[in-house]
Short mmCIF file of C-alpha atoms in Angstrom, two decimals:
data_model
loop_
_atom_site.label_atom_id
_atom_site.label_comp_id
_atom_site.label_asym_id
_atom_site.label_seq_id
_atom_site.Cartn_x
_atom_site.Cartn_y
_atom_site.Cartn_z
CA UNK A 9 -7.92 -33.83 -26.51
CA UNK A 10 -4.50 -35.11 -25.70
CA UNK A 11 -1.57 -34.82 -28.09
CA UNK A 12 -1.67 -38.54 -28.81
CA UNK A 13 -5.06 -38.43 -30.51
CA UNK A 14 -4.63 -35.12 -32.34
CA UNK A 15 -2.12 -35.50 -35.20
CA UNK A 16 -1.20 -31.82 -35.42
CA UNK A 17 -0.53 -31.65 -31.68
CA UNK A 18 1.58 -34.80 -31.90
CA UNK A 19 3.69 -33.24 -34.66
CA UNK A 20 4.09 -30.08 -32.60
CA UNK A 21 5.27 -32.06 -29.58
CA UNK A 22 7.76 -34.02 -31.69
CA UNK A 23 9.16 -30.84 -33.28
CA UNK A 24 9.51 -29.20 -29.88
CA UNK A 25 11.26 -32.29 -28.52
CA UNK A 26 13.73 -32.33 -31.42
CA UNK A 27 14.48 -28.60 -31.11
CA UNK A 28 14.82 -28.75 -27.33
CA UNK A 29 17.17 -31.74 -27.39
CA UNK A 30 19.36 -30.13 -30.05
CA UNK A 31 19.53 -26.92 -28.01
CA UNK A 32 20.40 -28.75 -24.78
CA UNK A 33 23.11 -30.72 -26.59
CA UNK A 34 24.62 -27.49 -27.92
CA UNK A 35 24.85 -26.14 -24.36
CA UNK A 36 25.94 -29.31 -22.55
CA UNK A 37 26.96 -32.13 -24.92
CA UNK A 38 28.03 -34.50 -22.17
CA UNK A 39 24.52 -34.46 -20.70
CA UNK A 40 23.03 -36.29 -23.70
CA UNK A 41 26.11 -38.12 -24.99
CA UNK A 42 26.39 -40.41 -21.98
CA UNK A 43 22.92 -41.87 -22.67
CA UNK A 44 23.10 -43.12 -26.25
CA UNK A 45 21.16 -46.33 -25.63
CA UNK A 46 18.11 -47.27 -23.67
CA UNK A 47 15.10 -45.15 -22.86
CA UNK A 48 17.09 -41.95 -22.43
CA UNK A 49 18.72 -42.59 -25.80
CA UNK A 50 15.59 -41.17 -27.40
CA UNK A 51 16.73 -37.68 -26.37
CA UNK A 52 20.18 -38.26 -27.90
CA UNK A 53 18.55 -39.44 -31.13
CA UNK A 54 16.27 -36.38 -31.21
CA UNK A 55 19.32 -34.15 -30.74
CA UNK A 56 21.04 -35.91 -33.65
CA UNK A 57 18.01 -35.39 -35.87
CA UNK A 58 17.93 -31.72 -34.90
CA UNK A 59 21.62 -31.28 -35.69
CA UNK A 60 21.83 -33.20 -38.96
CA UNK A 61 18.46 -32.29 -40.45
CA UNK A 62 18.30 -28.73 -39.13
CA UNK A 63 17.12 -27.08 -42.40
CA UNK A 64 14.25 -29.55 -42.67
CA UNK A 65 13.36 -29.19 -39.00
CA UNK A 66 13.41 -25.40 -39.35
CA UNK A 67 11.09 -25.53 -42.36
CA UNK A 68 8.74 -27.84 -40.48
CA UNK A 69 8.72 -25.43 -37.52
CA UNK A 70 7.87 -22.48 -39.78
CA UNK A 71 5.10 -24.43 -41.53
CA UNK A 72 3.70 -25.61 -38.20
CA UNK A 73 3.76 -22.07 -36.81
CA UNK A 74 1.96 -20.77 -39.92
CA UNK A 75 -0.70 -23.48 -39.61
CA UNK A 76 -1.24 -22.82 -35.93
CA UNK A 77 -1.42 -19.03 -36.32
CA UNK A 78 -3.39 -18.65 -39.53
CA UNK A 79 -5.21 -21.88 -40.38
CA UNK A 80 -6.81 -22.69 -37.05
#
């Protein structure tokens, strides 16, 4: 199945996108800051979520890893 139809896979993809965008913004902020609107603005917004809500994102990543490793 694709990640669109499987809810757990969709959550995994979203978490990976948030973490990746936050990491890229920490390395090269100008890369994401120049595209704050439009279609590429999604990556800037994901980086903002990763920066501002980092404890919650980290907890979600740990819970998701636990579910993938031990529940499935």
